Amino acid sequence: MTAQIREQNIQELERAWMDEAIRLATRSVANGGGPFGALIAKDGEVVAIGHNQVTSTLDPTAHGEVTAMRAACRELGTFSLEGCVLVTSCEPCPMCLSSALWARVDRIVYSADRHDAALAGFDDRKFYDLFEKKPESMWPTRIEQLDLPNRTAPFDAWLAKADRIEY
């Protein structure tokens, strides 16, 4: 199979996956959830799906991408999603993007962007802008460091643990 044909097949597969992510997002709306859907694929196969469950589970972190990553980790029996693609109906918010980076997904593919989401009332742009603002004193939430002498005790214990699982 030539590289061009392989690339074309991958593009067709990703379009089908994106159609599924958009269906998941639309179904989520019909079922009382938010308009976000995602899936995790590996080796050409869908491993797990997810949709926004923030209001149904009362969990502000239950975004579509996060629920898909959680399900994929359970399915694959690992916290690392190396070798996986995150396909999501909308550009990931900073939390979801950070989660995908921590999970080590190989790629993220999205359709609608943050501007489309803002038009629907999901203005994640303010969070993107927040991280670009300096100093932190401009943030709406105060962040303070309480410097205690034992502040590194958990890290010291981690470094001393011979059987730790690196991540």
GROMACS .gro file of N, CA and C in nm:
model
  501
    1MET      N    1   0.086  -0.118   0.000
    1MET     CA    2   0.000   0.000   0.000
    1MET      C    3   0.090   0.124   0.000
    2THR      N    4   0.064   0.213  -0.091
    2THR     CA    5   0.146   0.333  -0.099
    2THR      C    6   0.115   0.427   0.017
    3ALA      N    7   0.208   0.515   0.043
    3ALA     CA    8   0.188   0.612   0.152
    3ALA      C    9   0.068   0.700   0.126
    4GLN      N   10   0.044   0.734   0.001
    4GLN     CA   11  -0.069   0.820  -0.034
    4GLN      C   12  -0.202   0.749  -0.007
    5ILE      N   13  -0.210   0.623  -0.041
    5ILE     CA   14  -0.333   0.546  -0.017
    5ILE      C   15  -0.354   0.527   0.134
    6ARG      N   16  -0.246   0.499   0.206
    6ARG     CA   17  -0.255   0.483   0.350
    6ARG      C   18  -0.304   0.612   0.415
    7GLU      N   19  -0.250   0.726   0.372
    7GLU     CA   20  -0.292   0.855   0.426
    7GLU      C   21  -0.439   0.882   0.394
    8GLN      N   22  -0.482   0.846   0.275
    8GLN     CA   23  -0.622   0.863   0.237
    8GLN      C   24  -0.713   0.777   0.324
    9ASN      N   25  -0.671   0.654   0.351
    9ASN     CA   26  -0.750   0.565   0.437
    9ASN      C   27  -0.759   0.620   0.579
   10ILE      N   28  -0.648   0.674   0.629
   10ILE     CA   29  -0.648   0.733   0.763
   10ILE      C   30  -0.743   0.852   0.767
   11GLN      N   31  -0.740   0.935   0.664
   11GLN     CA   32  -0.828   1.052   0.660
   11GLN      C   33  -0.975   1.009   0.657
   12GLU      N   34  -1.008   0.905   0.581
   12GLU     CA   35  -1.146   0.855   0.576
   12GLU      C   36  -1.188   0.801   0.711
   13LEU      N   37  -1.099   0.728   0.776
   13LEU     CA   38  -1.127   0.672   0.907
   13LEU      C   39  -1.150   0.785   1.008
   14GLU      N   40  -1.065   0.886   1.005
   14GLU     CA   41  -1.080   0.998   1.098
   14GLU      C   42  -1.208   1.077   1.072
   15ARG      N   43  -1.249   1.088   0.948
   15ARG     CA   44  -1.378   1.153   0.918
   15ARG      C   45  -1.493   1.073   0.978
   16ALA      N   46  -1.487   0.943   0.969
   16ALA     CA   47  -1.590   0.857   1.028
   16ALA      C   48  -1.590   0.872   1.180
   17TRP      N   49  -1.471   0.875   1.238
   17TRP     CA   50  -1.463   0.894   1.382
   17TRP      C   51  -1.518   1.029   1.423
   18MET      N   52  -1.487   1.132   1.344
   18MET     CA   53  -1.538   1.266   1.377
   18MET      C   54  -1.689   1.269   1.366
   19ASP      N   55  -1.743   1.204   1.263
   19ASP     CA   56  -1.889   1.195   1.254
   19ASP      C   57  -1.948   1.132   1.379
   20GLU      N   58  -1.880   1.028   1.432
   20GLU     CA   59  -1.927   0.963   1.554
   20GLU      C   60  -1.917   1.056   1.674
   21ALA      N   61  -1.808   1.131   1.684
   21ALA     CA   62  -1.793   1.226   1.795
   21ALA      C   63  -1.902   1.332   1.790
   22ILE      N   64  -1.935   1.378   1.672
   22ILE     CA   65  -2.041   1.478   1.657
   22ILE      C   66  -2.176   1.416   1.692
   23ARG      N   67  -2.198   1.290   1.653
   23ARG     CA   68  -2.323   1.220   1.691
   23ARG      C   69  -2.332   1.206   1.843
   24LEU      N   70  -2.221   1.170   1.906
   24LEU     CA   71  -2.219   1.158   2.053
   24LEU      C   72  -2.254   1.291   2.118
   25ALA      N   73  -2.200   1.400   2.066
   25ALA     CA   74  -2.226   1.533   2.121
   25ALA      C   75  -2.373   1.571   2.103
   26THR      N   76  -2.427   1.543   1.987
   26THR     CA   77  -2.567   1.577   1.959
   26THR      C   78  -2.660   1.492   2.044
   27ARG      N   79  -2.629   1.364   2.060
   27ARG     CA   80  -2.707   1.274   2.146
   27ARG      C   81  -2.699   1.320   2.292
   28SER      N   82  -2.584   1.370   2.332
   28SER     CA   83  -2.566   1.419   2.468
   28SER      C   84  -2.664   1.533   2.496
   29VAL      N   85  -2.679   1.622   2.399
   29VAL     CA   86  -2.774   1.733   2.414
   29VAL      C   87  -2.915   1.679   2.431
   30ALA      N   88  -2.953   1.582   2.347
   30ALA     CA   89  -3.087   1.524   2.353
   30ALA      C   90  -3.114   1.457   2.487
   31ASN      N   91  -3.007   1.409   2.552
   31ASN     CA   92  -3.021   1.340   2.681
   31ASN      C   93  -2.992   1.430   2.801
   32GLY      N   94  -2.987   1.561   2.778
   32GLY     CA   95  -2.970   1.655   2.888
   32GLY      C   96  -2.827   1.692   2.921
   33GLY      N   97  -2.731   1.647   2.841
   33GLY     CA   98  -2.591   1.679   2.865
   33GLY      C   99  -2.546   1.796   2.779
   34GLY      N  100  -2.418   1.826   2.788
   34GLY     CA  101  -2.360   1.933   2.707
   34GLY      C  102  -2.327   1.885   2.568
   35PRO      N  103  -2.305   1.980   2.474
   35PRO     CA  104  -2.286   1.946   2.333
   35PRO      C  105  -2.142   1.909   2.296
   36PHE      N  106  -2.087   1.812   2.367
   36PHE     CA  107  -1.949   1.772   2.341
   36PHE      C  108  -1.938   1.620   2.343
   37GLY      N  109  -1.873   1.565   2.243
   37GLY     CA  110  -1.851   1.421   2.235
   37GLY      C  111  -1.710   1.392   2.190
   38ALA      N  112  -1.659   1.278   2.229
   38ALA     CA  113  -1.521   1.243   2.195
   38ALA      C  114  -1.505   1.092   2.193
   39LEU      N  115  -1.398   1.050   2.129
   39LEU     CA  116  -1.362   0.909   2.131
   39LEU      C  117  -1.210   0.897   2.130
   40ILE      N  118  -1.165   0.782   2.173
   40ILE     CA  119  -1.023   0.748   2.170
   40ILE      C  120  -1.008   0.629   2.076
   41ALA      N  121  -0.915   0.641   1.983
   41ALA     CA  122  -0.888   0.533   1.889
   41ALA      C  123  -0.742   0.492   1.899
   42LYS      N  124  -0.720   0.364   1.875
   42LYS     CA  125  -0.583   0.311   1.876
   42LYS      C  126  -0.575   0.200   1.772
   43ASP      N  127  -0.470   0.203   1.693
   43ASP     CA  128  -0.448   0.100   1.590
   43ASP      C  129  -0.568   0.086   1.498
   44GLY      N  130  -0.630   0.199   1.464
   44GLY     CA  131  -0.741   0.197   1.369
   44GLY      C  132  -0.875   0.157   1.426
   45GLU      N  133  -0.882   0.135   1.557
   45GLU     CA  134  -1.007   0.091   1.621
   45GLU      C  135  -1.046   0.189   1.731
   46VAL      N  136  -1.177   0.210   1.747
   46VAL     CA  137  -1.227   0.292   1.857
   46VAL      C  138  -1.215   0.211   1.985
   47VAL      N  139  -1.148   0.269   2.083
   47VAL     CA  140  -1.126   0.203   2.212
   47VAL      C  141  -1.236   0.242   2.310
   48ALA      N  142  -1.274   0.371   2.308
   48ALA     CA  143  -1.372   0.419   2.405
   48ALA      C  144  -1.437   0.546   2.352
   49ILE      N  145  -1.557   0.574   2.403
   49ILE     CA  146  -1.629   0.695   2.367
   49ILE      C  147  -1.662   0.771   2.495
   50GLY      N  148  -1.696   0.897   2.477
   50GLY     CA  149  -1.736   0.978   2.591
   50GLY      C  150  -1.817   1.098   2.545
   51HIS      N  151  -1.893   1.153   2.637
   51HIS     CA  152  -1.969   1.273   2.609
   51HIS      C  153  -1.975   1.356   2.736
   52ASN      N  154  -2.015   1.479   2.721
   52ASN     CA  155  -2.019   1.571   2.835
   52ASN      C  156  -2.122   1.521   2.937
   53GLN      N  157  -2.077   1.508   3.063
   53GLN     CA  158  -2.164   1.461   3.171
   53GLN      C  159  -2.157   1.555   3.291
   54VAL      N  160  -2.120   1.679   3.267
   54VAL     CA  161  -2.101   1.774   3.377
   54VAL      C  162  -2.228   1.787   3.461
   55THR      N  163  -2.340   1.813   3.397
   55THR     CA  164  -2.463   1.837   3.474
   55THR      C  165  -2.526   1.707   3.523
   56SER      N  166  -2.514   1.599   3.447
   56SER     CA  167  -2.578   1.474   3.489
   56SER      C  168  -2.506   1.408   3.605
   57THR      N  169  -2.374   1.430   3.616
   57THR     CA  170  -2.298   1.369   3.727
   57THR      C  171  -2.255   1.471   3.832
   58LEU      N  172  -2.289   1.597   3.807
   58LEU     CA  173  -2.249   1.707   3.896
   58LEU      C  174  -2.097   1.709   3.914
   59ASP      N  175  -2.027   1.685   3.804
   59ASP     CA  176  -1.881   1.679   3.804
   59ASP      C  177  -1.829   1.778   3.699
   60PRO      N  178  -1.772   1.890   3.744
   60PRO     CA  179  -1.725   1.991   3.648
   60PRO      C  180  -1.610   1.943   3.561
   61THR      N  181  -1.550   1.829   3.593
   61THR     CA  182  -1.441   1.776   3.510
   61THR      C  183  -1.489   1.671   3.410
   62ALA      N  184  -1.617   1.641   3.408
   62ALA     CA  185  -1.671   1.534   3.323
   62ALA      C  186  -1.699   1.584   3.181
   63HIS      N  187  -1.600   1.646   3.122
   63HIS     CA  188  -1.612   1.690   2.983
   63HIS      C  189  -1.604   1.567   2.892
   64GLY      N  190  -1.650   1.582   2.769
   64GLY     CA  191  -1.651   1.470   2.676
   64GLY      C  192  -1.515   1.406   2.658
   65GLU      N  193  -1.412   1.488   2.642
   65GLU     CA  194  -1.278   1.434   2.622
   65GLU      C  195  -1.230   1.359   2.746
   66VAL      N  196  -1.256   1.414   2.862
   66VAL     CA  197  -1.212   1.351   2.987
   66VAL      C  198  -1.285   1.218   3.007
   67THR      N  199  -1.416   1.215   2.981
   67THR     CA  200  -1.489   1.088   3.000
   67THR      C  201  -1.441   0.983   2.901
   68ALA      N  202  -1.406   1.025   2.779
   68ALA     CA  203  -1.352   0.931   2.681
   68ALA      C  204  -1.215   0.880   2.725
   69MET      N  205  -1.130   0.968   2.776
   69MET     CA  206  -0.997   0.925   2.822
   69MET      C  207  -1.007   0.833   2.942
   70ARG      N  208  -1.097   0.864   3.035
   70ARG     CA  209  -1.116   0.776   3.152
   70ARG      C  210  -1.158   0.637   3.107
   71ALA      N  211  -1.255   0.632   3.015
   71ALA     CA  212  -1.304   0.503   2.966
   71ALA      C  213  -1.195   0.427   2.891
   72ALA      N  214  -1.114   0.498   2.812
   72ALA     CA  215  -1.006   0.433   2.737
   72ALA      C  216  -0.901   0.377   2.832
   73CYS      N  217  -0.868   0.451   2.935
   73CYS     CA  218  -0.770   0.402   3.032
   73CYS      C  219  -0.820   0.276   3.101
   74ARG      N  220  -0.948   0.274   3.136
   74ARG     CA  221  -1.005   0.153   3.197
   74ARG      C  222  -1.001   0.037   3.098
   75GLU      N  223  -1.041   0.064   2.974
   75GLU     CA  224  -1.046  -0.041   2.871
   75GLU      C  225  -0.907  -0.097   2.842
   76LEU      N  226  -0.807  -0.009   2.835
   76LEU     CA  227  -0.671  -0.053   2.801
   76LEU      C  228  -0.591  -0.096   2.923
   77GLY      N  229  -0.643  -0.067   3.043
   77GLY     CA  230  -0.573  -0.106   3.165
   77GLY      C  231  -0.445  -0.028   3.189
   78THR      N  232  -0.446   0.099   3.154
   78THR     CA  233  -0.327   0.182   3.171
   78THR      C  234  -0.367   0.329   3.185
   79PHE      N  235  -0.279   0.407   3.244
   79PHE     CA  236  -0.303   0.551   3.253
   79PHE      C  237  -0.242   0.625   3.135
   80SER      N  238  -0.165   0.555   3.054
   80SER     CA  239  -0.098   0.617   2.940
   80SER      C  240  -0.173   0.583   2.811
   81LEU      N  241  -0.208   0.687   2.737
   81LEU     CA  242  -0.277   0.666   2.610
   81LEU      C  243  -0.182   0.690   2.492
   82GLU      N  244  -0.055   0.654   2.513
   82GLU     CA  245   0.041   0.661   2.403
   82GLU      C  246  -0.008   0.571   2.290
   83GLY      N  247   0.009   0.618   2.169
   83GLY     CA  248  -0.037   0.542   2.054
   83GLY      C  249  -0.183   0.565   2.020
   84CYS      N  250  -0.250   0.653   2.097
   84CYS     CA  251  -0.392   0.679   2.076
   84CYS      C  252  -0.416   0.816   2.013
   85VAL      N  253  -0.531   0.828   1.951
   85VAL     CA  254  -0.578   0.954   1.894
   85VAL      C  255  -0.704   0.993   1.969
   86LEU      N  256  -0.711   1.118   2.011
   86LEU     CA  257  -0.832   1.174   2.071
   86LEU      C  258  -0.906   1.249   1.960
   87VAL      N  259  -1.026   1.205   1.932
   87VAL     CA  260  -1.111   1.269   1.831
   87VAL      C  261  -1.226   1.333   1.906
   88THR      N  262  -1.240   1.464   1.892
   88THR     CA  263  -1.340   1.536   1.971
   88THR      C  264  -1.419   1.632   1.885
   89SER      N  265  -1.545   1.646   1.916
   89SER     CA  266  -1.635   1.728   1.835
   89SER      C  267  -1.599   1.875   1.839
   90CYS      N  268  -1.525   1.917   1.942
   90CYS     CA  269  -1.490   2.059   1.957
   90CYS      C  270  -1.348   2.071   2.010
   91GLU      N  271  -1.284   2.180   1.978
   91GLU     CA  272  -1.150   2.208   2.027
   91GLU      C  273  -1.147   2.193   2.179
   92PRO      N  274  -1.053   2.116   2.231
   92PRO     CA  275  -1.049   2.094   2.376
   92PRO      C  276  -1.025   2.224   2.453
   93CYS      N  277  -1.095   2.236   2.565
   93CYS     CA  278  -1.070   2.347   2.656
   93CYS      C  279  -0.933   2.325   2.720
   94PRO      N  280  -0.880   2.422   2.791
   94PRO     CA  281  -0.749   2.403   2.853
   94PRO      C  282  -0.741   2.283   2.947
   95MET      N  283  -0.848   2.254   3.021
   95MET     CA  284  -0.845   2.137   3.110
   95MET      C  285  -0.834   2.008   3.029
   96CYS      N  286  -0.913   1.996   2.924
   96CYS     CA  287  -0.912   1.875   2.842
   96CYS      C  288  -0.780   1.862   2.766
   97LEU      N  289  -0.729   1.974   2.718
   97LEU     CA  290  -0.600   1.973   2.649
   97LEU      C  291  -0.491   1.927   2.746
   98SER      N  292  -0.491   1.982   2.866
   98SER     CA  293  -0.392   1.941   2.966
   98SER      C  294  -0.407   1.793   2.999
   99SER      N  295  -0.531   1.746   3.013
   99SER     CA  296  -0.554   1.605   3.043
   99SER      C  297  -0.500   1.516   2.932
  100ALA      N  298  -0.522   1.557   2.808
  100ALA     CA  299  -0.472   1.479   2.694
  100ALA      C  300  -0.319   1.477   2.692
  101LEU      N  301  -0.259   1.590   2.728
  101LEU     CA  302  -0.113   1.594   2.735
  101LEU      C  303  -0.062   1.501   2.845
  102TRP      N  304  -0.128   1.504   2.963
  102TRP     CA  305  -0.089   1.415   3.072
  102TRP      C  306  -0.109   1.269   3.032
  103ALA      N  307  -0.214   1.240   2.955
  103ALA     CA  308  -0.241   1.104   2.912
  103ALA      C  309  -0.148   1.059   2.800
  104ARG      N  310  -0.078   1.154   2.741
  104ARG     CA  311   0.019   1.128   2.635
  104ARG      C  312  -0.043   1.076   2.506
  105VAL      N  313  -0.163   1.125   2.473
  105VAL     CA  314  -0.220   1.087   2.343
  105VAL      C  315  -0.125   1.135   2.233
  106ASP      N  316  -0.121   1.061   2.125
  106ASP     CA  317  -0.032   1.098   2.014
  106ASP      C  318  -0.083   1.218   1.937
  107ARG      N  319  -0.215   1.225   1.918
  107ARG     CA  320  -0.273   1.332   1.838
  107ARG      C  321  -0.410   1.368   1.891
  108ILE      N  322  -0.451   1.490   1.863
  108ILE     CA  323  -0.586   1.537   1.892
  108ILE      C  324  -0.643   1.590   1.761
  109VAL      N  325  -0.762   1.544   1.729
  109VAL     CA  326  -0.832   1.590   1.609
  109VAL      C  327  -0.965   1.647   1.655
  110TYR      N  328  -0.997   1.771   1.615
  110TYR     CA  329  -1.123   1.832   1.656
  110TYR      C  330  -1.190   1.897   1.535
  111SER      N  331  -1.320   1.926   1.551
  111SER     CA  332  -1.395   1.987   1.442
  111SER      C  333  -1.431   2.132   1.474
  112ALA      N  334  -1.534   2.155   1.556
  112ALA     CA  335  -1.570   2.293   1.593
  112ALA      C  336  -1.456   2.351   1.675
  113ASP      N  337  -1.443   2.484   1.673
  113ASP     CA  338  -1.337   2.545   1.751
  113ASP      C  339  -1.393   2.626   1.867
  114ARG      N  340  -1.304   2.690   1.942
  114ARG     CA  341  -1.344   2.765   2.061
  114ARG      C  342  -1.438   2.880   2.027
  115HIS      N  343  -1.427   2.934   1.908
  115HIS     CA  344  -1.515   3.044   1.867
  115HIS      C  345  -1.657   2.993   1.840
  116ASP      N  346  -1.666   2.875   1.779
  116ASP     CA  347  -1.797   2.812   1.759
  116ASP      C  348  -1.863   2.784   1.895
  117ALA      N  349  -1.784   2.733   1.988
  117ALA     CA  350  -1.836   2.704   2.123
  117ALA      C  351  -1.883   2.832   2.191
  118ALA      N  352  -1.809   2.940   2.174
  118ALA     CA  353  -1.846   3.068   2.237
  118ALA      C  354  -1.981   3.116   2.185
  119LEU      N  355  -2.006   3.097   2.057
  119LEU     CA  356  -2.135   3.138   2.000
  119LEU      C  357  -2.251   3.061   2.062
  120ALA      N  358  -2.222   2.940   2.111
  120ALA     CA  359  -2.326   2.857   2.174
  120ALA      C  360  -2.331   2.879   2.326
  121GLY      N  361  -2.250   2.973   2.375
  121GLY     CA  362  -2.253   3.003   2.518
  121GLY      C  363  -2.147   2.933   2.601
  122PHE      N  364  -2.056   2.862   2.535
  122PHE     CA  365  -1.947   2.793   2.604
  122PHE      C  366  -1.818   2.867   2.572
  123ASP      N  367  -1.793   2.973   2.646
  123ASP     CA  368  -1.683   3.061   2.612
  123ASP      C  369  -1.554   3.019   2.683
  124ASP      N  370  -1.490   2.916   2.629
  124ASP     CA  371  -1.363   2.869   2.685
  124ASP      C  372  -1.249   2.966   2.655
  125ARG      N  373  -1.275   3.059   2.565
  125ARG     CA  374  -1.170   3.156   2.532
  125ARG      C  375  -1.122   3.229   2.656
  126LYS      N  376  -1.213   3.253   2.751
  126LYS     CA  377  -1.172   3.325   2.873
  126LYS      C  378  -1.069   3.245   2.952
  127PHE      N  379  -1.078   3.111   2.946
  127PHE     CA  380  -0.979   3.029   3.015
  127PHE      C  381  -0.846   3.029   2.940
  128TYR      N  382  -0.853   3.021   2.807
  128TYR     CA  383  -0.730   3.032   2.730
  128TYR      C  384  -0.663   3.167   2.759
  129ASP      N  385  -0.742   3.274   2.759
  129ASP     CA  386  -0.689   3.407   2.785
  129ASP      C  387  -0.632   3.417   2.925
  130LEU      N  388  -0.697   3.352   3.021
  130LEU     CA  389  -0.653   3.357   3.160
  130LEU      C  390  -0.510   3.308   3.175
  131PHE      N  391  -0.477   3.199   3.108
  131PHE     CA  392  -0.344   3.143   3.121
  131PHE      C  393  -0.238   3.228   3.051
  132GLU      N  394  -0.281   3.312   2.961
  132GLU     CA  395  -0.188   3.402   2.894
  132GLU      C  396  -0.165   3.530   2.973
  133LYS      N  397  -0.257   3.562   3.065
  133LYS     CA  398  -0.245   3.684   3.144
  133LYS      C  399  -0.138   3.670   3.251
  134LYS      N  400  -0.070   3.772   3.273
  134LYS     CA  401   0.026   3.779   3.383
  134LYS      C  402   0.006   3.914   3.448
  135PRO      N  403   0.020   3.930   3.571
  135PRO     CA  404   0.050   3.829   3.672
  135PRO      C  405  -0.076   3.754   3.716
  136GLU      N  406  -0.056   3.652   3.799
  136GLU     CA  407  -0.168   3.574   3.851
  136GLU      C  408  -0.264   3.660   3.932
  137SER      N  409  -0.218   3.775   3.976
  137SER     CA  410  -0.307   3.864   4.053
  137SER      C  411  -0.425   3.912   3.969
  138MET      N  412  -0.418   3.895   3.838
  138MET     CA  413  -0.529   3.934   3.751
  138MET      C  414  -0.634   3.823   3.737
  139TRP      N  415  -0.605   3.705   3.792
  139TRP     CA  416  -0.698   3.593   3.780
  139TRP      C  417  -0.817   3.615   3.873
  140PRO      N  418  -0.935   3.560   3.841
  140PRO     CA  419  -1.052   3.577   3.927
  140PRO      C  420  -1.043   3.495   4.056
  141THR      N  421  -0.957   3.394   4.058
  141THR     CA  422  -0.939   3.310   4.175
  141THR      C  423  -0.801   3.339   4.233
  142ARG      N  424  -0.798   3.367   4.361
  142ARG     CA  425  -0.669   3.393   4.426
  142ARG      C  426  -0.590   3.264   4.442
  143ILE      N  427  -0.465   3.270   4.412
  143ILE     CA  428  -0.376   3.155   4.427
  143ILE      C  429  -0.260   3.199   4.514
  144GLU      N  430  -0.241   3.125   4.624
  144GLU     CA  431  -0.137   3.162   4.719
  144GLU      C  432  -0.053   3.040   4.754
  145GLN      N  433   0.074   3.061   4.778
  145GLN     CA  434   0.160   2.954   4.828
  145GLN      C  435   0.177   2.972   4.977
  146LEU      N  436   0.157   2.864   5.050
  146LEU     CA  437   0.184   2.862   5.194
  146LEU      C  438   0.310   2.778   5.211
  147ASP      N  439   0.419   2.843   5.233
  147ASP     CA  440   0.551   2.779   5.235
  147ASP      C  441   0.579   2.719   5.372
  148LEU      N  442   0.559   2.587   5.386
  148LEU     CA  443   0.586   2.516   5.511
  148LEU      C  444   0.718   2.440   5.499
  149PRO      N  445   0.785   2.418   5.610
  149PRO     CA  446   0.913   2.346   5.605
  149PRO      C  447   0.902   2.205   5.547
  150ASN      N  448   0.786   2.141   5.565
  150ASN     CA  449   0.770   2.003   5.517
  150ASN      C  450   0.701   1.996   5.381
  151ARG      N  451   0.704   2.105   5.307
  151ARG     CA  452   0.630   2.111   5.180
  151ARG      C  453   0.675   2.006   5.079
  152THR      N  454   0.800   1.958   5.089
  152THR     CA  455   0.848   1.860   4.992
  152THR      C  456   0.840   1.716   5.044
  153ALA      N  457   0.780   1.694   5.161
  153ALA     CA  458   0.773   1.559   5.219
  153ALA      C  459   0.708   1.458   5.124
  154PRO      N  460   0.597   1.490   5.057
  154PRO     CA  461   0.541   1.391   4.963
  154PRO      C  462   0.637   1.357   4.849
  155PHE      N  463   0.709   1.456   4.799
  155PHE     CA  464   0.803   1.432   4.691
  155PHE      C  465   0.924   1.352   4.741
  156ASP      N  466   0.968   1.381   4.863
  156ASP     CA  467   1.078   1.305   4.921
  156ASP      C  468   1.039   1.159   4.936
  157ALA      N  469   0.915   1.134   4.981
  157ALA     CA  470   0.865   0.997   4.995
  157ALA      C  471   0.858   0.929   4.858
  158TRP      N  472   0.815   1.003   4.759
  158TRP     CA  473   0.806   0.950   4.623
  158TRP      C  474   0.944   0.910   4.571
  159LEU      N  475   1.040   0.997   4.586
  159LEU     CA  476   1.175   0.970   4.538
  159LEU      C  477   1.240   0.854   4.612
  160ALA      N  478   1.203   0.835   4.738
  160ALA     CA  479   1.259   0.726   4.818
  160ALA      C  480   1.191   0.592   4.792
  161LYS      N  481   1.078   0.594   4.726
  161LYS     CA  482   1.001   0.471   4.702
  161LYS      C  483   1.062   0.396   4.583
  162ALA      N  484   1.122   0.284   4.611
  162ALA     CA  485   1.192   0.208   4.506
  162ALA      C  486   1.095   0.148   4.404
  163ASP      N  487   0.975   0.112   4.447
  163ASP     CA  488   0.881   0.045   4.356
  163ASP      C  489   0.776   0.140   4.299
  164ARG      N  490   0.808   0.268   4.291
  164ARG     CA  491   0.711   0.364   4.236
  164ARG      C  492   0.688   0.337   4.088
  165ILE      N  493   0.569   0.370   4.044
  165ILE     CA  494   0.534   0.357   3.903
  165ILE      C  495   0.547   0.494   3.840
  166GLU      N  496   0.648   0.510   3.758
  166GLU     CA  497   0.674   0.641   3.696
  166GLU      C  498   0.560   0.677   3.601
  167TYR      N  499   0.527   0.805   3.602
  167TYR     CA  500   0.434   0.858   3.503
  167TYR      C  501   0.469   0.999   3.478
   0.00000   0.00000   0.00000
